[in-house]
Amino acid sequence: MSTPSKELVRDLAAHVDPWSTAPFDSPTVQTLQRLVPQLTAHQRIWLSGYLAGSVAAAVAVPAAPTAASTPASDPIVTVLFGSQSGNCERLAAQVGEALSKRGVPHVVLDMLDCRKSHLQEARNLLVVVSTHGEGEPPDRAAALHELLHSRKAPPLKHLKYSVLALGDTSYERFCETGKQFDARLAALGAEQLHARVDCDVDYEHNAREWIDAVVAKLASEHAAVPAQLHTASEPTLAPVATAYTRKNPFLAPVLVNQRLTTRDSEKDVRHIELSLEGSGIHYEPGDAIGVVVRNPVDRVDALLATLPYGPETPISHEGSQQPLREVLHSCDIGLVTRTFADKYFERIGQPERAASINVAARVQLSELLREHPPQALGAEDFVRLLRPLAPRLYSIASSARATPDEVHLTVGLVHFELNGTGHFGVASKQFAEMEGDDAVAPIYLHRNPNFRLPTDPDLPIVMIGPGTGVAPFRGFIAEREAQSARGKNWLFFGERHFRTDFLYQAEWLDYRKRGVLHRIELAFSRDQKDKIYVQHRMREHGRELYDWLQQGAHVYVCGDAQHMASDVQDALLQILQEHGGHSAERAAEELLELQRVRRYQRDVY
Ligand code: NAP
């Protein structure tokens, strides 16, 4: 046998991917592959020291089986998450950490990567899943949801499970996906380990309780680490690593607040630039910024006028006594939810009236209170019925490499008429009014690991983002230019009118001229008699789009979840059928596979 030449060995070494043997699952490899090249030499040395130190600390603990700390070959617990914006993924990771601490062998799995065999082999299943739109599962949960509800679903008599459901009580079908998983697992014979917990937008407290409860139960039955290693007071969850959160936001100075649409446009869309200087916030393209919202004074005053309590009435709120007026600034006092209506009428002793409230007709809270005053209900009890005002998430429209210490957002001012009265979206109005030298925005970083550029910068990308859905693609293009990425970039953008609503027109044309943006397709829906949307342009260029897919393109969709996202998906399926010669079924499988390998990613809501 001849020995390979030095050149061949060098050649092979250059082509052997060191990550191929890394002891991580593929999402973790992708995260590391993204992170490591961004670190300076100094940061890498610090990190390796930190990791070595933490391993040393771990081995100093009396010898204990360590199956839980690495994906076990025979995990006792399978933590399954179905995440859209990353919250369920983060919670699943926290469950994993808590199980590790208690020495319980486990594996954390994205629903998109979950096959039938995983369910057949699992013994204890912890499901963390959110619900979207009108009761839909997250994109990455759809295939498993369908499998479980089909005739191909496996019998699950061997399985114990519990579900943590995330949702939003302002939707009729609150936590619907979590409820469906719960019911379906039970119908397939699985035994409930712990009752399902449904969480509203302010999910942290309930989620923490569920995690503590399920982990304690599993640890008492299956812990591989001797129980005496853990004190009763040890917190199950690791402390939050990021400095700024929704409860402790960074006050980012507003550098630019510029209208992108013309004065005579029907829409008011703003380009906002915020300073991150001194915050230590490091974001990646695809991430979002959470903006902590506060009700404006006129909205709080309007509500107070309908209440029998004085504005200074003391309320115990988040550990201190605060005047009612102040507390109402941070409560959801806009539209009535089903949950609120049911609880409110029960508390004022008129439960039969709840059914008369049609929340789908967008009933304002002040309107309801005027007609049905909260007699015999104390101020504090009334406040307890309100939800905290949820922060708003905006996709980041910049690249930290291109504009360090800044983050840019694209904010559409929400305005709607209700019974002849004009209403504004609290968050977007807050932004629209942020002008002047002292203006600051209370923000925090919201990571979105499911919306990421390809790790290989040579791969082409296709970006479909009508309206403000174009925001993350401004960040993507800036990043690709800053990376000197050689992959081609193709943008599909749509809005109502070319003249008034072409968001970032000058920038796109400049990118195009400089060869950074290779193609741009435009769909101005109302510039002609018949509507033209981005999916029409996709179909027109279906052949080339298919060719780009064959070249390994990653496809991204951002914007409206209600109609656009599914219409665009239909167009993609049609292109796969027409130009790939596939049956409808095969095209659906292809698209699912693209999603699985993170080549088809959506940020839609
Ligand atoms: P939009 O309402 O989505 O309108 C943009 C363009 O899309 C218009 O030309 C509109 O045409 C067209 N359109 C309407 N229905 C469509 C469909 N089924 N398929 C394809 N195109 C369609 O724009 P927007 O006001 O900027 O709102 C964007 C959406 O994205 C909102 O639903 C919002 O919730 C979401 N959003 C996302 C982000 C983000 O950063 N990720 C930020 C804000 C908002 P016509 O109006 O003429 O029908």
XYZ file of C-alpha atoms and ligand atoms in Angstrom:
653
model
C 0.000 0.000 0.000
C 1.495 3.336 -0.960
C 1.647 6.137 1.610
C -0.215 9.298 0.669
C 1.933 12.228 -0.386
C 2.459 15.183 1.963
C 0.412 17.338 -0.416
C -2.461 14.872 -0.292
C -2.364 14.736 3.524
C -2.313 18.549 3.653
C -5.105 18.666 1.135
C -7.180 16.179 3.075
C -6.523 18.013 6.333
C -7.748 21.209 4.723
C -10.947 19.515 3.639
C -11.737 17.448 6.714
C -14.272 19.439 8.625
C -13.168 19.433 12.295
C -16.784 20.066 13.286
C -17.823 16.753 11.764
C -16.471 14.939 14.819
C -17.530 17.544 17.393
C -19.641 16.105 20.242
C -22.562 18.482 19.632
C -25.868 18.312 17.858
C -26.155 20.234 14.600
C -27.865 23.427 15.906
C -25.108 23.745 18.539
C -22.442 23.245 15.869
C -24.084 25.965 13.804
C -24.179 28.328 16.791
C -20.509 27.667 17.547
C -19.525 28.012 13.906
C -21.172 31.401 13.855
C -19.749 32.540 17.159
C -16.133 31.412 17.028
C -15.050 33.342 13.888
C -16.418 36.526 15.436
C -14.182 36.263 18.509
C -10.861 38.036 18.712
C -7.746 36.041 19.674
C -7.937 37.587 23.139
C -11.607 36.567 23.532
C -10.847 33.005 22.415
C -8.054 32.669 24.959
C -10.298 34.059 27.707
C -13.117 31.680 26.741
C -10.898 28.615 26.658
C -9.604 29.551 30.126
C -13.145 30.017 31.367
C -14.299 26.646 29.989
C -11.255 24.851 31.352
C -11.942 26.456 34.741
C -15.577 25.426 34.754
C -14.697 21.826 33.858
C -12.106 21.783 36.646
C -14.753 23.031 39.088
C -17.154 20.329 37.942
C -14.662 17.499 38.401
C -13.845 18.778 41.905
C -17.337 17.624 42.933
C -17.281 14.078 44.383
C -17.279 11.578 41.542
C -20.707 11.245 40.059
C -22.099 9.770 36.886
C -22.077 12.502 34.253
C -24.423 11.101 31.690
C -26.623 14.176 31.911
C -23.934 16.664 31.008
C -23.519 15.302 27.506
C -26.308 14.105 25.222
C -26.810 10.679 26.738
C -26.993 7.642 24.507
C -29.964 6.527 26.555
C -31.534 9.704 27.895
C -34.139 9.322 30.594
C -35.782 12.607 29.676
C -36.420 14.096 26.244
C -37.001 17.850 26.310
C -38.795 18.749 23.112
C -39.247 22.357 22.061
C -41.288 24.003 19.319
C -40.092 27.563 19.115
C -40.871 30.455 16.794
C -39.132 33.451 18.273
C -36.717 31.527 20.502
C -38.551 31.689 23.858
C -39.411 27.979 23.975
C -35.897 27.094 22.857
C -34.445 29.159 25.717
C -36.838 27.572 28.213
C -35.974 24.083 26.950
C -32.289 24.898 27.465
C -33.113 25.975 31.016
C -34.911 22.666 31.605
C -31.788 20.922 30.291
C -29.553 22.891 32.660
C -31.818 22.123 35.601
C -31.808 18.399 34.741
C -28.017 18.466 34.408
C -27.708 19.978 37.848
C -29.814 17.186 39.261
C -27.861 14.532 37.388
C -30.736 13.392 35.183
C -29.602 12.072 31.760
C -31.514 13.939 29.080
C -31.522 15.252 25.566
C -32.917 18.584 24.335
C -34.463 18.320 20.887
C -35.953 20.758 18.390
C -39.374 19.467 17.229
C -38.238 19.805 13.651
C -35.490 17.240 14.341
C -37.827 14.873 16.209
C -38.592 11.654 14.319
C -41.096 8.962 15.142
C -38.269 6.823 16.550
C -37.411 9.543 19.103
C -40.942 9.299 20.466
C -40.850 5.528 20.464
C -37.595 5.499 22.403
C -38.360 8.365 24.800
C -39.359 7.499 28.359
C -40.199 10.901 29.813
C -41.136 13.699 27.472
C -41.168 17.383 28.430
C -42.821 19.467 25.726
C -42.284 23.236 25.563
C -44.294 24.761 22.744
C -45.836 28.073 21.738
C -48.940 28.975 19.729
C -49.179 31.469 16.897
C -51.823 33.451 15.058
C -55.189 31.766 15.232
C -53.999 28.722 17.170
C -51.227 27.538 14.824
C -48.111 25.616 15.885
C -44.729 27.293 15.326
C -43.168 26.586 11.904
C -40.663 24.173 13.322
C -43.357 22.250 15.243
C -45.763 21.820 12.336
C -44.389 18.502 11.014
C -44.395 16.774 14.414
C -47.828 18.195 15.193
C -49.083 16.734 11.937
C -47.407 13.377 12.546
C -48.960 13.066 16.005
C -52.396 13.875 14.624
C -52.086 11.480 11.698
C -52.659 7.751 11.432
C -48.875 7.312 11.410
C -48.666 8.436 15.057
C -46.983 5.779 17.233
C -48.680 4.353 20.338
C -47.152 6.042 23.395
C -48.233 3.851 26.305
C -44.623 3.613 27.483
C -44.288 7.409 27.839
C -44.737 9.881 30.699
C -45.030 13.516 29.700
C -45.811 17.076 30.640
C -46.469 20.167 28.527
C -45.467 23.791 29.065
C -47.565 25.898 26.702
C -46.734 29.488 25.759
C -49.401 31.756 24.336
C -51.168 35.065 24.471
C -54.559 35.508 26.149
C -55.499 38.241 23.695
C -56.070 35.486 21.134
C -59.247 33.414 21.214
C -57.384 30.107 20.986
C -54.985 30.695 23.859
C -52.154 28.106 24.078
C -54.010 25.987 21.523
C -50.928 24.123 20.282
C -49.844 23.190 23.819
C -53.367 21.996 24.579
C -53.426 19.915 21.395
C -50.065 18.293 22.168
C -51.299 17.542 25.684
C -54.559 15.997 24.490
C -52.928 14.059 21.666
C -50.149 12.577 23.799
C -52.790 11.421 26.279
C -54.944 9.999 23.465
C -51.937 8.005 22.218
C -51.639 6.403 25.645
C -48.971 8.543 27.338
C -49.356 9.211 31.045
C -49.256 12.749 32.379
C -46.288 13.290 34.673
C -47.379 16.775 35.702
C -50.362 18.909 34.687
C -49.937 21.173 31.672
C -49.113 24.790 32.487
C -50.376 27.532 30.152
C -48.432 30.777 30.133
C -49.434 34.214 28.934
C -46.967 36.672 27.347
C -45.449 37.293 30.773
C -44.440 33.650 31.011
C -41.342 33.630 33.224
C -42.945 32.995 36.616
C -45.271 30.157 35.532
C -42.568 28.600 33.390
C -40.139 28.607 36.295
C -42.700 26.891 38.538
C -43.357 24.208 35.910
C -39.639 23.597 35.388
C -39.000 23.329 39.114
C -41.904 20.927 39.564
C -41.131 18.570 36.666
C -37.406 18.543 37.329
C -37.936 17.804 41.032
C -40.247 14.921 40.150
C -37.896 13.442 37.559
C -34.852 13.931 39.775
C -36.507 12.128 42.672
C -37.055 9.110 40.422
C -34.070 9.144 38.120
C -31.219 11.307 39.447
C -27.852 9.733 38.704
C -26.107 12.146 41.105
C -26.471 11.362 44.832
C -29.223 13.557 46.274
C -26.987 14.869 49.089
C -24.987 16.858 46.541
C -27.936 19.199 46.241
C -29.185 21.447 49.000
C -32.900 22.050 49.188
C -32.458 25.777 48.615
C -30.426 25.385 45.433
C -32.168 27.274 42.632
C -33.067 25.022 39.732
C -32.475 27.664 37.091
C -29.183 29.253 36.186
C -29.092 33.033 36.578
C -29.866 34.971 33.419
C -26.616 35.717 31.629
C -27.611 38.848 29.744
C -27.427 42.106 31.657
C -30.451 43.805 30.092
C -33.895 42.246 30.156
C -37.496 43.349 29.851
C -37.467 44.012 33.617
C -34.137 45.842 33.457
C -33.882 47.425 30.003
C -31.011 49.436 28.567
C -31.951 53.085 27.966
C -30.684 53.499 24.420
C -30.311 57.084 23.188
C -32.301 57.681 19.983
C -29.839 58.857 17.308
C -32.144 58.991 14.302
C -35.927 58.919 13.894
C -36.640 59.386 10.229
C -39.797 58.812 8.240
C -39.193 56.381 5.355
C -42.544 56.785 3.626
C -43.419 60.126 2.019
C -45.697 62.592 3.834
C -48.600 61.738 1.524
C -48.260 57.959 2.033
C -51.099 56.082 3.757
C -48.417 54.548 5.991
C -45.998 56.103 8.460
C -42.913 53.886 8.632
C -39.893 55.056 10.647
C -36.217 54.265 10.448
C -34.923 54.364 14.021
C -31.248 54.310 15.011
C -30.364 53.665 18.654
C -27.002 53.899 20.363
C -25.784 50.750 22.140
C -22.629 52.394 23.411
C -21.688 51.125 26.852
C -24.464 48.516 26.882
C -22.348 45.453 26.106
C -25.202 44.260 23.856
C -23.848 42.151 20.974
C -26.403 41.108 18.417
C -26.351 39.025 15.260
C -28.299 39.680 12.074
C -31.700 38.037 12.501
C -31.988 38.963 16.194
C -34.707 41.275 17.450
C -34.879 44.144 19.890
C -37.487 44.061 22.632
C -38.876 47.469 23.464
C -40.398 47.989 26.888
C -43.622 49.831 26.393
C -45.424 52.332 28.641
C -48.990 53.539 28.207
C -49.146 57.245 27.418
C -50.642 59.634 29.998
C -53.833 60.307 27.997
C -54.606 56.575 27.772
C -54.103 56.076 31.527
C -56.202 59.172 32.294
C -59.001 57.915 30.045
C -59.085 54.631 31.950
C -58.880 56.301 35.368
C -61.948 58.346 34.411
C -63.963 55.110 34.178
C -62.760 53.723 37.532
C -64.161 54.393 41.019
C -60.627 54.586 42.534
C -58.467 57.681 42.979
C -55.324 57.864 40.812
C -53.106 57.886 43.917
C -54.662 54.753 45.476
C -51.690 52.679 46.748
C -51.244 49.312 45.046
C -48.710 46.653 45.974
C -46.986 45.973 42.709
C -43.780 44.058 42.009
C -42.644 44.206 45.619
C -43.423 47.860 46.417
C -46.350 50.236 47.039
C -47.080 52.365 43.974
C -49.874 54.776 43.059
C -52.550 53.244 40.829
C -51.780 55.801 38.074
C -48.172 54.591 37.906
C -49.098 50.901 37.878
C -51.556 51.430 35.006
C -48.743 52.753 32.813
C -47.293 49.255 32.670
C -50.531 47.211 32.404
C -52.328 46.119 29.259
C -55.315 48.497 29.240
C -56.099 48.369 25.525
C -58.349 45.659 24.133
C -60.350 43.265 26.307
C -59.254 39.613 26.160
C -61.506 36.600 26.661
C -59.667 35.671 29.850
C -60.096 39.165 31.271
C -63.812 39.311 30.411
C -64.495 35.929 32.042
C -62.582 36.712 35.232
C -63.864 40.282 35.488
C -67.540 39.378 35.357
C -66.980 36.557 37.792
C -65.276 38.954 40.230
C -68.038 41.587 39.995
C -70.634 38.882 40.609
C -72.194 38.856 37.116
C -70.665 35.779 35.453
C -73.617 35.412 33.088
C -72.689 38.690 31.367
C -69.259 37.513 30.194
C -70.718 35.737 27.171
C -72.231 39.009 25.902
C -68.748 40.452 25.313
C -67.547 39.747 21.798
C -63.772 40.210 22.127
C -63.296 39.578 18.400
C -65.042 42.940 17.840
C -62.046 44.642 19.544
C -63.730 45.979 22.690
C -61.735 48.691 24.494
C -61.263 48.166 28.247
C -62.453 51.710 29.087
C -65.597 51.077 27.033
C -66.369 47.854 28.945
C -65.748 49.517 32.316
C -68.020 52.436 31.466
C -70.875 50.025 30.784
C -70.070 47.561 33.568
C -68.299 49.441 36.412
C -66.183 47.371 38.830
C -68.501 47.804 41.817
C -67.486 45.978 44.972
C -64.084 45.183 43.481
C -61.072 46.715 45.282
C -58.462 48.635 43.274
C -55.799 46.029 43.936
C -58.060 43.153 42.909
C -58.932 45.029 39.737
C -55.259 45.564 38.867
C -54.557 41.858 39.422
C -56.930 41.056 36.581
C -54.809 43.052 34.136
C -51.875 41.602 32.227
C -48.538 43.361 32.242
C -48.038 45.348 29.043
C -45.967 43.043 26.833
C -42.784 44.401 25.295
C -42.801 44.664 21.485
C -40.249 42.900 19.343
C -38.742 44.525 16.260
C -36.406 42.717 13.874
C -33.000 44.353 13.812
C -32.363 46.218 10.549
C -28.603 46.687 10.890
C -25.341 44.769 11.169
C -23.105 45.284 14.201
C -20.076 44.746 11.954
C -21.122 47.538 9.629
C -22.382 49.971 12.283
C -20.825 49.040 15.635
C -22.470 50.368 18.797
C -25.711 51.023 16.944
C -28.893 49.131 16.318
C -31.421 50.120 13.632
C -35.122 49.273 13.522
C -37.911 49.675 10.983
C -41.082 50.658 12.793
C -44.493 50.895 11.142
C -46.834 53.204 13.026
C -49.930 51.186 13.884
C -53.138 53.172 13.537
C -56.700 51.918 13.414
C -60.242 53.236 13.718
C -62.661 51.778 16.240
C -66.252 53.043 16.457
C -65.210 56.246 14.743
C -62.290 56.899 17.120
C -58.646 56.712 16.030
C -56.277 54.468 18.040
C -52.507 54.098 17.899
C -50.309 51.104 18.696
C -48.654 51.929 22.026
C -45.126 50.874 21.031
C -44.972 52.378 17.566
C -46.493 55.663 18.804
C -43.898 55.728 21.582
C -41.214 55.470 18.891
C -42.812 58.013 16.603
C -42.691 60.532 19.443
C -39.085 59.811 20.434
C -37.352 62.887 19.189
C -34.954 65.392 20.682
C -31.592 65.131 22.415
C -32.903 63.409 25.550
C -34.974 60.733 23.824
C -34.168 57.200 24.986
C -35.732 53.831 24.200
C -35.877 51.141 26.946
C -34.648 48.044 25.114
C -33.156 44.574 25.498
C -31.813 41.992 23.080
C -34.071 39.135 21.995
C -32.067 36.429 20.246
C -33.625 34.662 17.292
C -31.507 31.581 16.595
C -33.987 30.426 13.951
C -33.295 33.315 11.599
C -29.652 33.222 10.708
C -27.460 33.824 7.671
C -25.715 30.729 6.287
C -22.470 29.944 8.096
C -20.845 29.569 4.678
C -20.690 33.114 3.231
C -20.284 31.711 -0.291
C -23.846 30.387 -0.343
C -26.535 32.448 -2.081
C -29.510 33.846 -0.169
C -33.056 34.741 -1.206
C -34.874 37.257 1.018
C -38.629 37.785 0.813
C -39.765 40.735 2.919
C -42.744 42.868 1.975
C -43.522 45.955 4.079
C -41.612 46.286 7.336
C -40.739 42.612 6.879
C -37.780 43.950 4.893
C -36.116 45.084 8.152
C -33.860 42.081 8.877
C -32.718 41.979 5.239
C -31.200 45.440 5.528
C -29.144 43.909 8.350
C -28.369 40.784 6.298
C -27.062 42.756 3.325
C -24.947 45.056 5.485
C -23.516 41.981 7.218
C -22.770 40.173 3.951
C -20.962 43.234 2.661
C -19.004 43.619 5.901
C -18.053 39.904 5.711
C -17.022 40.309 2.057
C -19.307 37.330 1.502
C -19.120 35.962 -2.022
C -22.605 34.399 -2.009
C -25.221 36.081 -4.198
C -28.083 38.067 -2.606
C -31.608 38.319 -4.007
C -34.346 40.481 -2.471
C -38.105 40.376 -3.072
C -39.760 43.499 -1.684
C -43.368 44.644 -1.890
C -45.359 47.654 -0.732
C -48.387 49.605 -1.821
C -46.880 52.332 -4.014
C -43.488 52.821 -5.641
C -43.485 56.590 -5.174
C -44.541 56.776 -1.517
C -43.622 53.449 0.132
C -40.356 52.112 -1.320
C -38.600 51.562 2.022
C -34.821 52.143 1.877
C -35.035 52.710 -1.897
C -31.756 54.641 -2.185
C -29.874 52.035 -0.134
C -31.090 49.071 -2.183
C -30.251 50.803 -5.423
C -26.805 51.664 -4.092
C -26.193 48.045 -2.990
C -27.372 46.940 -6.414
C -25.029 49.362 -8.188
C -22.075 48.205 -6.102
C -22.829 44.580 -6.844
C -23.630 43.625 -3.223
C -27.283 43.024 -4.040
C -27.339 40.834 -7.125
C -31.061 40.907 -7.804
C -34.061 42.829 -6.533
C -37.660 42.103 -7.500
C -40.327 44.673 -6.635
C -44.088 44.234 -6.207
C -46.020 47.472 -5.739
C -49.499 46.204 -5.070
C -51.575 49.304 -5.719
C -49.815 50.983 -8.643
C -52.047 49.178 -11.144
C -55.540 47.764 -11.362
C -54.694 44.221 -10.288
C -52.687 43.562 -7.129
C -49.124 42.403 -7.599
C -47.504 40.723 -4.604
C -44.027 39.295 -3.949
C -45.242 35.756 -4.653
C -46.264 36.818 -8.171
C -42.683 37.969 -8.764
C -41.379 34.701 -7.303
C -43.491 32.697 -9.762
C -42.393 34.907 -12.665
C -38.773 34.107 -11.801
C -39.503 30.551 -10.700
C -36.927 28.910 -12.965
C -34.061 31.092 -11.638
C -35.298 30.749 -8.075
C -35.209 26.982 -8.474
C -31.670 27.230 -9.874
C -30.594 29.284 -6.859
C -32.050 26.577 -4.603
C -30.046 23.992 -6.514
C -26.955 26.090 -5.820
C -27.644 25.807 -2.074
C -29.502 29.082 -1.526
C -30.998 29.795 1.894
C -34.497 31.277 1.714
C -35.801 33.786 4.275
C -39.308 35.158 4.706
C -40.194 38.015 7.051
C -43.381 40.000 7.629
C -47.082 39.305 7.813
C -47.912 35.862 9.188
C -51.617 35.944 8.524
C -51.710 35.865 4.710
C -48.349 36.648 3.112
C -46.309 33.876 4.742
C -48.589 31.063 3.595
C -49.050 32.549 0.116
C -45.276 32.779 -0.278
C -44.952 29.190 0.921
C -47.498 28.084 -1.686
C -45.433 29.855 -4.345
C -42.291 28.048 -3.189
C -44.090 24.709 -3.298
C -45.370 25.449 -6.765
C -41.856 26.367 -7.958
C -40.491 23.109 -6.544
C -43.195 21.195 -8.402
C -42.979 23.016 -11.701
C -39.246 23.376 -12.044
C -38.128 20.367 -10.030
C -40.685 18.072 -11.640
C -41.927 16.978 -8.222
C -45.355 15.825 -7.132
C -47.132 18.028 -4.573
C -46.243 15.531 -1.843
C -42.558 15.382 -2.825
C -42.372 19.207 -3.020
C -43.767 19.440 0.528
C -41.120 16.959 1.711
C -38.385 18.964 -0.038
C -39.519 22.155 1.645
C -39.655 20.444 5.030
C -36.134 19.179 4.487
C -34.998 22.705 3.572
C -36.544 23.863 6.827
C -34.851 21.060 8.755
C -31.411 21.965 7.461
C -32.133 25.651 8.160
C -32.237 26.647 4.525
C -35.831 27.861 4.763
C -36.354 30.191 7.711
C -39.245 32.479 8.575
C -39.683 35.373 10.973
C -43.373 36.041 10.605
C -46.095 37.302 12.902
P -47.948 44.734 4.839
O -49.264 45.044 5.419
O -47.483 43.337 4.888
O -47.945 45.261 3.307
C -46.803 45.161 2.504
C -47.206 44.742 1.113
O -47.648 43.396 1.148
C -48.345 45.559 0.551
O -48.086 45.838 -0.788
C -49.528 44.646 0.685
O -50.491 44.876 -0.328
C -48.866 43.322 0.420
N -49.671 42.165 0.795
C -50.913 42.121 1.340
N -51.339 40.851 1.428
C -50.360 40.075 0.910
C -50.234 38.685 0.705
N -51.197 37.828 1.046
N -49.104 38.243 0.139
C -48.121 39.091 -0.215
N -48.188 40.412 -0.069
C -49.294 40.905 0.507
O -46.797 45.689 5.420
P -46.627 46.319 6.877
O -47.726 47.289 7.139
O -45.278 46.851 6.930
O -46.817 45.108 7.840
C -45.943 44.055 7.759
C -46.437 42.835 8.484
O -45.353 42.243 9.053
C -47.428 43.079 9.608
O -48.378 42.069 9.615
C -46.657 42.970 10.867
O -47.299 42.244 11.880
C -45.440 42.249 10.454
N -44.298 42.993 10.933
C -43.078 42.408 10.966
C -42.002 43.132 11.466
C -40.640 42.593 11.569
O -39.741 43.397 11.765
N -40.427 41.302 11.500
C -42.162 44.423 11.916
C -43.418 44.980 11.833
C -44.464 44.258 11.310
P -51.957 45.492 -0.077
O -51.927 46.240 1.217
O -52.134 46.410 -1.250
O -52.909 44.353 -0.103
